[in-house]
Structures are given as C-alpha cells and as structure tokens.
Short mmCIF file of C-alpha atoms and ligand atoms in Angstrom, two decimals:
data_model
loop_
_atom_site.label_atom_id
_atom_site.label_comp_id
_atom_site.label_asym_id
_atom_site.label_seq_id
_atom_site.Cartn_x
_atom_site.Cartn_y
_atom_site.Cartn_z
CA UNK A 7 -13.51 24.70 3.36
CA UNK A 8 -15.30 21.19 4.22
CA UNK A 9 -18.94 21.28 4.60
CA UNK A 10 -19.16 20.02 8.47
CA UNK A 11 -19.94 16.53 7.43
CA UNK A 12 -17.35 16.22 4.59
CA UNK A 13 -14.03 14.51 5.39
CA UNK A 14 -11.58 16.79 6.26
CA UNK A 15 -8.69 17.79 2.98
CA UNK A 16 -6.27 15.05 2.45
CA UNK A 17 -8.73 12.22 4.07
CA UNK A 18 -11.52 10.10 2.72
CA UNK A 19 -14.83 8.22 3.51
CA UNK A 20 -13.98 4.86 1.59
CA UNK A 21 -17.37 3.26 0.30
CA UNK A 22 -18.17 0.06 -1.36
CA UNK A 23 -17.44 -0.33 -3.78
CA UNK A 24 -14.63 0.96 -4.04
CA UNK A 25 -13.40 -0.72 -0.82
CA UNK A 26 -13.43 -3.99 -2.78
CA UNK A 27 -10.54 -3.06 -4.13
CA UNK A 28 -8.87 -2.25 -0.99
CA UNK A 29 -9.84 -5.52 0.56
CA UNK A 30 -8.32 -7.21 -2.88
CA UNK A 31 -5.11 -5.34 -2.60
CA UNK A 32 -4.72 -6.34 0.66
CA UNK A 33 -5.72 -9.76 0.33
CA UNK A 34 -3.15 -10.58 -2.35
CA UNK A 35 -0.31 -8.91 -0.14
CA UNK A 36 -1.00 -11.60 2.26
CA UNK A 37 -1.57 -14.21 -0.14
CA UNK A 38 1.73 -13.49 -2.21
CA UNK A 39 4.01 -11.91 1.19
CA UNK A 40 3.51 -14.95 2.74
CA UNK A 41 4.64 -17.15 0.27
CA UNK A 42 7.82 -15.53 0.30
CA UNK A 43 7.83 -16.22 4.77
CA UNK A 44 6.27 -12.91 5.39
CA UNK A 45 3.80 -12.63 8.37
CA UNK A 46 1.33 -10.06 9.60
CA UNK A 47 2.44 -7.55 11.95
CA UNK A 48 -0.22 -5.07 13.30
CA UNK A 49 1.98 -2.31 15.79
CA UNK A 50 -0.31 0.71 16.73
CA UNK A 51 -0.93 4.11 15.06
CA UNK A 52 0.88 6.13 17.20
CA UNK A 53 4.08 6.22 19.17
CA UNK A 54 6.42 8.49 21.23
CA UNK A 55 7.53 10.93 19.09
CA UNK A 56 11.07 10.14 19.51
CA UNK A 57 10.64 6.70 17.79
CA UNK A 58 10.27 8.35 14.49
CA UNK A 59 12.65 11.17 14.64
CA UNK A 60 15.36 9.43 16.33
CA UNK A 61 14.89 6.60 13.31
CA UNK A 62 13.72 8.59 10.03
CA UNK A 63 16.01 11.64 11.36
CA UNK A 64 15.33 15.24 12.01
CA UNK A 65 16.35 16.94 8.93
CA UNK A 66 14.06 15.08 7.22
CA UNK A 67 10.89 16.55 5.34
CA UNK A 68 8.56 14.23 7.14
CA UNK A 69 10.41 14.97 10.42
CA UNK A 70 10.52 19.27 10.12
CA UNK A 71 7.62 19.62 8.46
CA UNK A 72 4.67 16.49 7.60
CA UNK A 73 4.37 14.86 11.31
CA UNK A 74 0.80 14.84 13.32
CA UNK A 75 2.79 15.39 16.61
CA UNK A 76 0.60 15.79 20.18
CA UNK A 77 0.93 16.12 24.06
CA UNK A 78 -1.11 13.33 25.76
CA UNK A 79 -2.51 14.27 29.10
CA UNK A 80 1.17 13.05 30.81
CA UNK A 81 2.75 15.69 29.02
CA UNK A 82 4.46 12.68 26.49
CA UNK A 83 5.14 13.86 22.72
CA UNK A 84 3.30 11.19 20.83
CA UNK A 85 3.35 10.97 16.56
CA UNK A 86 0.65 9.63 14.41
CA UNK A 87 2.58 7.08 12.37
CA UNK A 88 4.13 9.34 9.20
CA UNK A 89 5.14 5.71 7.85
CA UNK A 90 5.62 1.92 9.37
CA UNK A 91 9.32 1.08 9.35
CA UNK A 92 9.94 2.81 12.84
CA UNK A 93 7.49 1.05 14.48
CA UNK A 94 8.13 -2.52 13.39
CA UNK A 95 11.58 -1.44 14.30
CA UNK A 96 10.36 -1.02 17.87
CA UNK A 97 8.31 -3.92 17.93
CA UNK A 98 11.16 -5.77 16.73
CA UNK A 99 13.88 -4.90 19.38
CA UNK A 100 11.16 -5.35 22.16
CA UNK A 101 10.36 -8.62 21.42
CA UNK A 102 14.51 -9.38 20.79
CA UNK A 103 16.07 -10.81 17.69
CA UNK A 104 18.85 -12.77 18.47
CA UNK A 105 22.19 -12.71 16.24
CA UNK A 106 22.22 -14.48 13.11
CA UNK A 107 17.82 -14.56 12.81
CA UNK A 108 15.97 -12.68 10.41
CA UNK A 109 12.41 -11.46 11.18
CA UNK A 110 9.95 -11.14 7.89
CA UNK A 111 6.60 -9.14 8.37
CA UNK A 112 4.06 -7.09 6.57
CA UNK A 113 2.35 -4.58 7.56
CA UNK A 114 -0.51 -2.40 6.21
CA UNK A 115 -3.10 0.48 6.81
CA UNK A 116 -3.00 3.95 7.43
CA UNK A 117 -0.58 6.68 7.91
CA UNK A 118 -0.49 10.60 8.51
CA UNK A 119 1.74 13.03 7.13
CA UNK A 120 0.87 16.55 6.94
CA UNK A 121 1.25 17.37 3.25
CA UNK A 122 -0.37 19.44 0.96
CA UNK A 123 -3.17 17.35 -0.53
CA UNK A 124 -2.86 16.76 -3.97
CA UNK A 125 -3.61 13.76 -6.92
CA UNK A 126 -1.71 10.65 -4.80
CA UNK A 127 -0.75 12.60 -2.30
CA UNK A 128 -3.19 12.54 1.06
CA UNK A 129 -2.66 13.31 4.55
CA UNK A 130 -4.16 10.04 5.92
CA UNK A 131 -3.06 7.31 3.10
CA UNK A 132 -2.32 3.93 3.32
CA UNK A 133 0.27 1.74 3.18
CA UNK A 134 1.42 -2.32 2.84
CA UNK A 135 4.79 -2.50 3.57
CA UNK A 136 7.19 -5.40 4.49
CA UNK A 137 10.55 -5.26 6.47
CA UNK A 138 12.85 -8.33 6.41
CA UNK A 139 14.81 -7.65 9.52
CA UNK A 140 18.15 -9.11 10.43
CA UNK A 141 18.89 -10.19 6.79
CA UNK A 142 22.23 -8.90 5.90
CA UNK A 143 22.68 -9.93 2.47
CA UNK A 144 22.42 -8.31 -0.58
CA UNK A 145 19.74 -11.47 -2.13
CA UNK A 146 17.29 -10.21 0.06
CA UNK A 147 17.20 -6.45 -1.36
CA UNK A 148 16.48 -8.32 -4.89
CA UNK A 149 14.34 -11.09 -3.13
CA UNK A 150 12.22 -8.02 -1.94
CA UNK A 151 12.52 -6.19 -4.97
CA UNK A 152 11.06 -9.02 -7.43
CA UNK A 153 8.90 -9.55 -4.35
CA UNK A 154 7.34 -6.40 -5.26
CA UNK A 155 7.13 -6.87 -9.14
CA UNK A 156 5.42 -10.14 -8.35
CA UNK A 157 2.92 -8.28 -6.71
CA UNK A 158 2.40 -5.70 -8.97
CA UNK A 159 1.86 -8.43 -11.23
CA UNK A 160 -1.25 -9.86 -9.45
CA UNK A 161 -3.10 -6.75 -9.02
CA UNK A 162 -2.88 -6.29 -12.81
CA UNK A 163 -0.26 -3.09 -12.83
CA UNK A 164 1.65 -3.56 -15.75
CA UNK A 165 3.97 -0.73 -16.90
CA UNK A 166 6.32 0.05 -13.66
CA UNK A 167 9.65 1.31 -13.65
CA UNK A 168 11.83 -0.22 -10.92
CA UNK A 169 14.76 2.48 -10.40
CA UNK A 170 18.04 1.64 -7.59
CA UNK A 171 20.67 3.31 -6.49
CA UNK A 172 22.96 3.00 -3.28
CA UNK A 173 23.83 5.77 -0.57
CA UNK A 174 26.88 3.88 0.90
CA UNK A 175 27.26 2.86 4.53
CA UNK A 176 27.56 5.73 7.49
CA UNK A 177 31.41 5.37 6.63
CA UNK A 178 31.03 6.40 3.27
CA UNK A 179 29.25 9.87 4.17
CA UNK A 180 31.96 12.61 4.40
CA UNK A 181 33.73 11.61 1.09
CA UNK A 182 29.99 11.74 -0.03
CA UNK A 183 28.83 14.56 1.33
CA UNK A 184 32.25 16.51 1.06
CA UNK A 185 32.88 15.73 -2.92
CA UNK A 186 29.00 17.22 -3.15
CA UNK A 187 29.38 20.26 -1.12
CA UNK A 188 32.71 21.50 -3.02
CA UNK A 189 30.45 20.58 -6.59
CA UNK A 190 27.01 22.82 -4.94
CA UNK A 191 28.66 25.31 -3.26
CA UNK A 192 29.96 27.26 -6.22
CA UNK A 193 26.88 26.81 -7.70
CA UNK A 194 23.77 27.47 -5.22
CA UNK A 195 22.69 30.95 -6.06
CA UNK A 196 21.05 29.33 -8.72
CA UNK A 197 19.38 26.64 -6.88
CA UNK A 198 16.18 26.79 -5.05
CA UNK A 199 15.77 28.09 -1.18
CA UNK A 200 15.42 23.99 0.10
CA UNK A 201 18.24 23.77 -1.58
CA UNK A 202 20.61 26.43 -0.27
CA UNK A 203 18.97 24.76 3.54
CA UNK A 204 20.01 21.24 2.80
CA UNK A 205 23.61 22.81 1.68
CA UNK A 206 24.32 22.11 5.55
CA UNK A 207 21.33 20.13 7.16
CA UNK A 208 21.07 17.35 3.97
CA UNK A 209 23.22 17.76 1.29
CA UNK A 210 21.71 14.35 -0.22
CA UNK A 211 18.38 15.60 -0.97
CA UNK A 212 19.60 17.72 -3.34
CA UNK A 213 20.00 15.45 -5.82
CA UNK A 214 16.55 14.22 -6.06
CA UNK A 215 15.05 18.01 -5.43
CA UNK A 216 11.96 18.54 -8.15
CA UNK A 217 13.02 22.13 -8.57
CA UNK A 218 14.10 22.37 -13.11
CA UNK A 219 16.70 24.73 -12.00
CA UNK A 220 18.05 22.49 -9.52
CA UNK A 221 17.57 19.48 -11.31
CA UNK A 222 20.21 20.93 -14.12
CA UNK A 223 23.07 21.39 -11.66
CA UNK A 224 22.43 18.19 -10.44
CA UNK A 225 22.82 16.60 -13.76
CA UNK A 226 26.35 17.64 -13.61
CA UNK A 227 26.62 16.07 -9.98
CA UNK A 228 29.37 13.68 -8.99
CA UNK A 229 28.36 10.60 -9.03
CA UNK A 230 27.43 8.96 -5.54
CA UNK A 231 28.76 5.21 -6.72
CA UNK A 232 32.02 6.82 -7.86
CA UNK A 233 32.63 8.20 -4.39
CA UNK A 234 31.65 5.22 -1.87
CA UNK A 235 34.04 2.72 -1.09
CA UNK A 236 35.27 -0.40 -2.87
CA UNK A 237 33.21 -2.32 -0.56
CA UNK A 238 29.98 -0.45 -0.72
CA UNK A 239 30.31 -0.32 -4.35
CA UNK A 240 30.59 -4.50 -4.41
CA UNK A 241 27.48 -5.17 -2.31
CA UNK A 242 25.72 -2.70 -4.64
CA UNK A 243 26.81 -4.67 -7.65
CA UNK A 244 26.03 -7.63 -6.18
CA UNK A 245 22.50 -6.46 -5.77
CA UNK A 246 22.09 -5.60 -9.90
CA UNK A 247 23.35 -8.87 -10.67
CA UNK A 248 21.38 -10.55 -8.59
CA UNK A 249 18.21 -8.67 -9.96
CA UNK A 250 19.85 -9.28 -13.68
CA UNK A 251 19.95 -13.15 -12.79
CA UNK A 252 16.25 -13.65 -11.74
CA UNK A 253 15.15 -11.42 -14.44
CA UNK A 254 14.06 -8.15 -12.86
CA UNK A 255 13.94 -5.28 -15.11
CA UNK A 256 15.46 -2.19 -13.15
CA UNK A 257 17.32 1.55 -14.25
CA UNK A 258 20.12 2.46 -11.89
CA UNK A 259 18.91 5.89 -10.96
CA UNK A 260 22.46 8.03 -10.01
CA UNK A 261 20.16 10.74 -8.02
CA UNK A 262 17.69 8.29 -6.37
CA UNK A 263 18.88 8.84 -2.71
CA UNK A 264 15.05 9.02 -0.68
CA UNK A 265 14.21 11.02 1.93
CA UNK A 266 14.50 9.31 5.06
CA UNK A 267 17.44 8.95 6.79
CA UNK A 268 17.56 5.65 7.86
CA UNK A 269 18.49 3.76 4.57
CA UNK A 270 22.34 2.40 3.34
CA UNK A 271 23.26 0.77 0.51
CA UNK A 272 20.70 0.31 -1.71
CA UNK A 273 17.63 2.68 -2.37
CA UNK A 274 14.43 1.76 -4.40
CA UNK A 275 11.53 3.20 -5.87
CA UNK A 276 8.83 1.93 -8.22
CA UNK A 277 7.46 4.58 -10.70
CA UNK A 278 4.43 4.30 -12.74
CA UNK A 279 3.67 7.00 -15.29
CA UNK A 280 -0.42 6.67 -15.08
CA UNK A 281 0.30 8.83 -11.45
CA UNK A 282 1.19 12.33 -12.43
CA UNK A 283 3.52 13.93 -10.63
CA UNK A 284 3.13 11.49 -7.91
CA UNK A 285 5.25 8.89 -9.49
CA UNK A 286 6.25 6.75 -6.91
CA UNK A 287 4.23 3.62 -6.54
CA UNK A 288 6.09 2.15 -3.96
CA UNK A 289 9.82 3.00 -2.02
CA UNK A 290 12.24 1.41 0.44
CA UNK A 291 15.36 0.16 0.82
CA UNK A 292 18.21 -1.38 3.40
CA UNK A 293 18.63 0.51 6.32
CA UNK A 294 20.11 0.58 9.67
CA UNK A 295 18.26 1.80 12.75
CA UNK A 296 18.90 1.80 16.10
CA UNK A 297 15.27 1.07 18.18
CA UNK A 298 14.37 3.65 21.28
CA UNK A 299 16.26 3.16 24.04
CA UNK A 300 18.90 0.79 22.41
CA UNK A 301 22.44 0.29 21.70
CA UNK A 302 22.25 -2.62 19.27
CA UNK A 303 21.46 -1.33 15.54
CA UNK A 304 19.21 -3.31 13.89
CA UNK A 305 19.45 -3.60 10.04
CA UNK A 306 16.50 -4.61 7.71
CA UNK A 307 15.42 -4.37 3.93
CA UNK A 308 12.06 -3.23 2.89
CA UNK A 309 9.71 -0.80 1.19
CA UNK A 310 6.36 0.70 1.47
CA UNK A 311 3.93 1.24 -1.35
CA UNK A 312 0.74 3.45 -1.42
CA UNK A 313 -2.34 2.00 -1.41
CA UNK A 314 -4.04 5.21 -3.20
CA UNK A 315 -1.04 4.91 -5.72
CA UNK A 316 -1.52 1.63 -6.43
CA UNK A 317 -5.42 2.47 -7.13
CA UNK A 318 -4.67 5.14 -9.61
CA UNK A 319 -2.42 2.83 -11.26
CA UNK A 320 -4.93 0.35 -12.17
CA UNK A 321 -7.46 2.68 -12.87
CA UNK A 322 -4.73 4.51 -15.74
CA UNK A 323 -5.16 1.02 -17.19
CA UNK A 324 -8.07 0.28 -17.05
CA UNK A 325 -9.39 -1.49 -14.14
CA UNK A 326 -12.74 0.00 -13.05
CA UNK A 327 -12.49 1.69 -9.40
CA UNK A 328 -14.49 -1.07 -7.98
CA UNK A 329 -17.16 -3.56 -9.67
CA UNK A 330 -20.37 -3.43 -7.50
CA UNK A 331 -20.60 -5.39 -4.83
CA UNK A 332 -23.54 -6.98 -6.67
CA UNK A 333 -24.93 -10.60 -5.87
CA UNK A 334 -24.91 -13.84 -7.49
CA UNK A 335 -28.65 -14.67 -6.10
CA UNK A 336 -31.33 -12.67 -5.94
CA UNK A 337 -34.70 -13.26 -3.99
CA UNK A 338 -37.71 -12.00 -4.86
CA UNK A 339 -40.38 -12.57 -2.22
CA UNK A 340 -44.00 -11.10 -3.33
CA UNK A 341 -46.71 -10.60 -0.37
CA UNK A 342 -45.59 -10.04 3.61
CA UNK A 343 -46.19 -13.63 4.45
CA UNK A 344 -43.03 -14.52 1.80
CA UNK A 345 -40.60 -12.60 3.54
CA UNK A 346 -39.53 -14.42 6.02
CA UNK A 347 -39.69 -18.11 4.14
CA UNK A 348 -37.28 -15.61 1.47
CA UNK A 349 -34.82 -14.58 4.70
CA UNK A 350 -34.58 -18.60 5.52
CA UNK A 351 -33.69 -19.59 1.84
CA UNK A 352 -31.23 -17.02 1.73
CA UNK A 353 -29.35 -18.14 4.71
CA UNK A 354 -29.95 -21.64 3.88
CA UNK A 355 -28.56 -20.69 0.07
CA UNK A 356 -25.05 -18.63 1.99
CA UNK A 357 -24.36 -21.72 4.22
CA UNK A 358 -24.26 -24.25 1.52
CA UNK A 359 -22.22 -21.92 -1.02
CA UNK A 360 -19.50 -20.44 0.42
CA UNK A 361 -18.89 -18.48 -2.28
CA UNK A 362 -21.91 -16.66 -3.47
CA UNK A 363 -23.41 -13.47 -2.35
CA UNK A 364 -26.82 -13.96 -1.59
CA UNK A 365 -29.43 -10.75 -1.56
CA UNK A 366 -32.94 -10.95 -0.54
CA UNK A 367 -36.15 -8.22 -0.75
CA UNK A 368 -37.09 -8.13 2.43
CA UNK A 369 -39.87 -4.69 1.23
CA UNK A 370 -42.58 -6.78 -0.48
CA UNK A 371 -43.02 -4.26 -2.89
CA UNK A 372 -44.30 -5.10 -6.16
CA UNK A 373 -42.53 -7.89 -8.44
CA UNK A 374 -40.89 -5.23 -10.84
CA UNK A 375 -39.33 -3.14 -8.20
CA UNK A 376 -37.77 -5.54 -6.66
CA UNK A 377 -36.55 -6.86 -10.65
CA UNK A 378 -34.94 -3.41 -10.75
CA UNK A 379 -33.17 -4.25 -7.91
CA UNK A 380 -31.87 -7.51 -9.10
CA UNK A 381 -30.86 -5.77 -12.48
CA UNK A 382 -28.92 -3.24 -10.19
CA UNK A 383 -27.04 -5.59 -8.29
CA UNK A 384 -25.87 -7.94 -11.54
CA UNK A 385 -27.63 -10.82 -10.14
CA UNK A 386 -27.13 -13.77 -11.99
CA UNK A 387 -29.98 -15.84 -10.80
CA UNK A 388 -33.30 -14.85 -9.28
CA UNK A 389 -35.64 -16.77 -7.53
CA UNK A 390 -38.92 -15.74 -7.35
CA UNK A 391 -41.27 -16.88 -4.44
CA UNK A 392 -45.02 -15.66 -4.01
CA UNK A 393 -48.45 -17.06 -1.75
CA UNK A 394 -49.05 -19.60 -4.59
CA UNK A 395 -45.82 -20.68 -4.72
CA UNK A 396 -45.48 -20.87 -1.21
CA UNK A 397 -48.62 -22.84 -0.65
CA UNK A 398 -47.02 -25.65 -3.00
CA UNK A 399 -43.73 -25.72 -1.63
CA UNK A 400 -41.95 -24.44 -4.73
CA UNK A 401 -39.64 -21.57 -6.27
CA UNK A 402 -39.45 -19.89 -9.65
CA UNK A 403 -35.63 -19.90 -10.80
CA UNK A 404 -34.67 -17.25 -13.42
CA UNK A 405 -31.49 -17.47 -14.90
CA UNK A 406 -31.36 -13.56 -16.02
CA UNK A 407 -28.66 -14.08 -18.67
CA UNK A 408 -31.00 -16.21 -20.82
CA UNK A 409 -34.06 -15.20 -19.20
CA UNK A 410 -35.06 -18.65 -18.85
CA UNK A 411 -37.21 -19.62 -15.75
CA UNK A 412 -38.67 -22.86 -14.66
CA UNK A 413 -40.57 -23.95 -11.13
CA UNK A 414 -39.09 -26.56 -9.18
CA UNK A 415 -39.42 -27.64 -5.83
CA UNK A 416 -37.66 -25.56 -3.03
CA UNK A 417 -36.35 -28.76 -2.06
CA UNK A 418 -33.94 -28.96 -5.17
CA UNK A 419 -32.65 -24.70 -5.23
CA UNK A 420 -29.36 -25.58 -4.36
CA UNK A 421 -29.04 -29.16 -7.21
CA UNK A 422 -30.19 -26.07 -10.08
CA UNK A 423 -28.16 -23.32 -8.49
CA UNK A 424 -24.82 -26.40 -9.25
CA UNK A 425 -26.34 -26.47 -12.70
CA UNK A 426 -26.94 -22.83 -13.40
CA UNK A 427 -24.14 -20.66 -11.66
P1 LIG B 10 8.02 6.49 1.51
O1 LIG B 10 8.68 6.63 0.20
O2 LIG B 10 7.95 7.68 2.38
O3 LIG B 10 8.75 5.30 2.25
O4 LIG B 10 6.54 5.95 1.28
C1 LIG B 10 6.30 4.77 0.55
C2 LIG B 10 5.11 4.94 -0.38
O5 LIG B 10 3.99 5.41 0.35
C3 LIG B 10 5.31 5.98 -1.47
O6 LIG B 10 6.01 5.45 -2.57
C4 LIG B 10 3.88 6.29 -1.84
O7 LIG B 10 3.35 5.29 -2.69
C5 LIG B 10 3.18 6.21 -0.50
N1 LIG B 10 3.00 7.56 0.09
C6 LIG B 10 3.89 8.26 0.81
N2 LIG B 10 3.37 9.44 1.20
C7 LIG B 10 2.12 9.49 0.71
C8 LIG B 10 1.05 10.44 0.77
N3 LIG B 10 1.15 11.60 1.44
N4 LIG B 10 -0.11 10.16 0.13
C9 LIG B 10 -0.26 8.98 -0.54
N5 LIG B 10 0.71 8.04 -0.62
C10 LIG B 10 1.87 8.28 -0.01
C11 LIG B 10 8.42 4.84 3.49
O8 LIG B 10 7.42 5.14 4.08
C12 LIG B 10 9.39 3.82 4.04
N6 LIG B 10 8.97 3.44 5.38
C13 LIG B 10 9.46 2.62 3.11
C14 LIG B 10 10.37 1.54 3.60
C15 LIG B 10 10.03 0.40 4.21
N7 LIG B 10 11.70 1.56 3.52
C16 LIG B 10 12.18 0.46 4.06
N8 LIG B 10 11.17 -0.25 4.51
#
C-alpha cells in the first residue's frame, strides 16, 4: 500500500531531472514530426466512453478490462483516454476533412489504462503519437515507419527491431478468421483460458498471446498473408518494398496482429531488447474508423510509442536518466548588501545569453557554502562579488575548469563570459 503522500501504483511524481529528458523527447518529436508536415494536436483527456469502444472495439483488452470509465454528474459514461488515436479521430471528423486531403498531427502526453503495474508498464504513461489521416497509400505506412526510425535515431536509441505484418481489409476477415478457427479448434484444450475466450470473441489475438503453450500451436498457425486476398496481399508488398527502397531495416512478423481493433493492412511494432518483457517501444498501424456519430469512415496511418519505454531504452544504453539541471553561471554574492546587485547581474547575464542557465546565492552564507553549491550544480563559471568588490564596481570571474580567476570590471562580465564559455 502507498504511504498517503506517495503516488498511487502505476503513476509517478516526475522530478528534474529526470524531466529533462521528457522535455528532450518531446522536443525532438516536434522538431523531427514537423519536418515530415506533422503539426501539434492537443484533444482532451477524456471523452464519452463510446468514442473509444465504438473505435478500438469491445472485445478488446483495453476495452473489457484496462479503461478508467466514470458517470459525470449528467449521468454521461466518460473514459480517461486508454490511448490517442480515437480522439484525434473525433477531432478530425468534427472539424471535416474533405475527400482527397490528408490531415498530419502529433500528439503527446498522458494516458490511463488500468493494468497491472509492472517494469514499462504503468497505469498513467505517456505517449507521442502521430496519425496521418486521409492518406490512402501504402508510402505513407513506410513514410511513418522510417519516420519513426529517424526519431529513434535522434534520441540516441540504437538497437530496435522494426517488425510488420498485415491483417487484411474487413473483407478479408471470415476467410481469416474461418481458416484459424478450423486450425484452433482441434487444438484448444491445450491453450490457455484467454485463449479458449477469444476462440469466439477474437480469434486474432491468439496469435500474438504470451502464453509458451499457446505460443507452440501458434507456430503451426496458417499463415494470415496466405489467406487475405490478392489485393490485400499487393498493398502489403508494396509497403516492404517501399521500406526495402529507402533503406529501413524491418522482420515481417507472421503473428504480429495488435490488439486494437481498428487497424487493416499493415501492423507495426518497434521492439527493443533493453525493455524486458515490455518489448514494445512503439506500435501502430493503418486503420479505418468510423468517428461518433458518423457514417463516413475515416482511414489514417500511425503509431504511438511510450514515453517510459523510450526512457528505459536509453538508459539500457547508456544514457544517464537525466544530467542535472545544473548551470552554466554561478553567482556568489558574500554580505546582505551583495544580494541584490547579484539578483540584477543574473538577470542582466539571462537576457543577453539566451542560452545559459544562470544561478545566483541569494543566502549570503559564507563563500565556501555557496562554492559547494556551484560544485553541485556543474557550474562552469563563477563570479564572485563581495562589499569590496562592490565598492569598486568590479567582479571576480572563476573559470572552475582551470581554476583560473581574474577581477575585471562588472562592466565587461558578459565580453569574458564570450571568451570563457
Ligand atoms: P499501443 O500499442 O496500445 O497502441 O500503445 C503504443 C505504445 O504505448 C506501446 O508500444 C508502448 O510503448 C506504450 N504503452 C502502451 N501501454 C502502456 C502502459 N500501460 N505503460 C507504458 N507504456 C505503454 C496505441 O495506443 C495506438 N493508438 C497506436 C496507433 C496510433 N496506431 C495507429 N495510430
């Protein structure tokens, strides 16, 4: 059990400075999503229950058993976002998309799904996902795809696995699902309970159940791109070669089929093997969903990946979970009467250089203490003012690499912070 201030199992307090690396992994999503055309699209945290079920569909794990579902005072079944596809969806079809145009967003931040917290697996995590909606071709599955890899790339996780498969259009189904029911049914006293369920309710997620047992009579499994049409089959191979062309590495994963209900044709997920069981750094795929209240399906391409996940990854190679948040300039102010000439010089110091983080003492306690302080924070430069050096008009500048120091005139800080940072 939580103490009464501790965050409650499967959420987190995020501190600096660890949420430096948040803010980076973020930051890049814009920088590199939008040089593919992507833009931000913030859609709220919850909506009517019926905008998730009636998209990710009711059989699905999330659906029966993971969603935060409430009454609001009207009596209205509202959802705590299990995941972001729905809701752009909606946000989509209310603002219209007209034939032929294709809508490119991101999204991120957090999401809620009631699972049993475990390494990479939380009940409030956090996603950046994108959704290219209105594209119809199979280029933009691979565009998003290497998309992905590109971004993996900047935040420095080497090592993923990109695995795709297809599940067919809606048409495809019954020779699908029939060709896997006549293969299971002989064979399901074996299998696990799920399973023997999903026999009838989701035959599908039997080939990517975890359960060893299982997973060795799926092995055996037809094959779902030997059962889906000529023409499903084509815009699936047109999405390898596509991928082979711009030089994405990727397995074709036969039993890769994802649990939400929404996608066709292809399906994608990105494993990296510093997670543990959780293995999936990122998922998505086309899909076809018809918004609330519509008639008009609206089709898309897109994936999700986990923030957490994505953390873990770079830590398994490496990256420390967050430098400190530390400061370029340190300022050292000795005696009451400095403090406030030391608060001026910062803010003088953060206006002319953008980019450095500027700390100041405001405690006037003695000179060491506040050293330790500098030495904390990884300052680079401190600058050291006391009564005689205010009377003067002057600063001492330490460079604490070198441990150099020399008094100039406050007048020239920022021509020796040029020459020293
Ligand atoms: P998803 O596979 O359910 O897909 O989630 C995408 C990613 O979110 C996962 O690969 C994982 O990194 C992360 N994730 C999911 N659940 C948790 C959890 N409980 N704790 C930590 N991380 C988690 C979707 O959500 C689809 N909407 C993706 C998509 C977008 N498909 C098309 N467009």
């Amino acid at each position: 059990m939580p103490t009464a201030t501790e965050p409650l199992p499967g959420t987190s307090d995020l501190w600096e400075p660890e949420v430096c690396d948040w803010v980076m992994l973020e930051n890049t999503a814009r920088d590199i999503f939008g040089r593919y055309g992507f833009s931000e699209l913030r859609v709220p945290v919850f909506e009517r229950t019926d905008v998730f079920v009636k998209s990710m569909g009711d059989e699905t794990d999330v659906v029966q058993k993971e969603m935060y579902t409430f009454e609001d005072r009207g009596g209205r079944s509202l959802t705590l976002r299990p995941e972001g596809t729905a809701g752009v969806i909606r946000a989509i079809a209310n603002r219209g998309l007209s034939q032929g145009e294709e809508q490119r967003v991101f999204y991120m931040g957090p999401m809620f799904r009631g699972e049993r917290p475990a390494a990479g697996r939380k009940r409030q995590f956090h996603q950046i996902g994108v959704e290219a909606v209105g594209s119809l071709d199979p280029v933009t599955d691979a565009e998003c795809i290497a998309m992905f890899v590109h971004y993996l790339d900047a935040i420095g996780i080497e090592g993923s696995r990109v695995q795709i498969n297809t599940r067919g259009v809606a048409e495809d189904r019954k020779e699908v699902a029939d060709a896997l029911c006549n293969y299971f049914r002989p064979v399901l006293d074996a299998m696990c309970e799920d399973c023997q369920r999903r026999l009838d309710t989701n035959i599908w997620r039997i080939l990517d159940c975890k359960n060893e047992a299982c997973q060795e009579k799926v092995a055996g499994a037809p094959r779902i791109t030997d059962l889906i049409s000529a023409e499903s089959r084509a815009y699936f191979d047109a999405v390898c070669s596509c991928l082979d062309q711009i030089g994405v590495d990727y397995e074709v994963a036969p039993t890769l089929v994802r649990g939400l209900d929404y996608y066709v044709h292809t399906v994608f997920e990105v494993k990296h093997s510093g997670l543990g069981a959780q293995d999936a750094l990122a998922g998505g795929g086309r899909y076809r969903i018809v918004p609330p209240g519509g008639k008009k399906v609206l089709e898309g391409v897109g994936f999700a990946t986990g923030m957490e996940r994505l953390l873990m990854a770079r830590e398994s190679l490496g990256h420390k979970a967050g430098e400190p948040a530390g400061a370029d300039v340190f300022l050292v102010s000795l005696g009451q009467d400095a403090v406030i000439p030391g608060l001026a010089l910062a803010q003088s110091i953060r206006r002319a250089f953008e980019q450095l983080r500027v700390r100041a003492d405001f405690t006037a306690r003695s000179m060491k203490a506040q050293m330790r302080t500098a030495n904390k924070l990884n300052a680079r430069v401190t600058i050291i003012r006391g009564g005689d050096e205010l009377a003067k008009g002057t600063i001492v500048c330490k460079n604490m690499a070198t441990s150099e120091q020399m008094e100039i005139p406050e007048s020239d800080v920022n021509a020796w912070l040029r020459a020293n940072l």
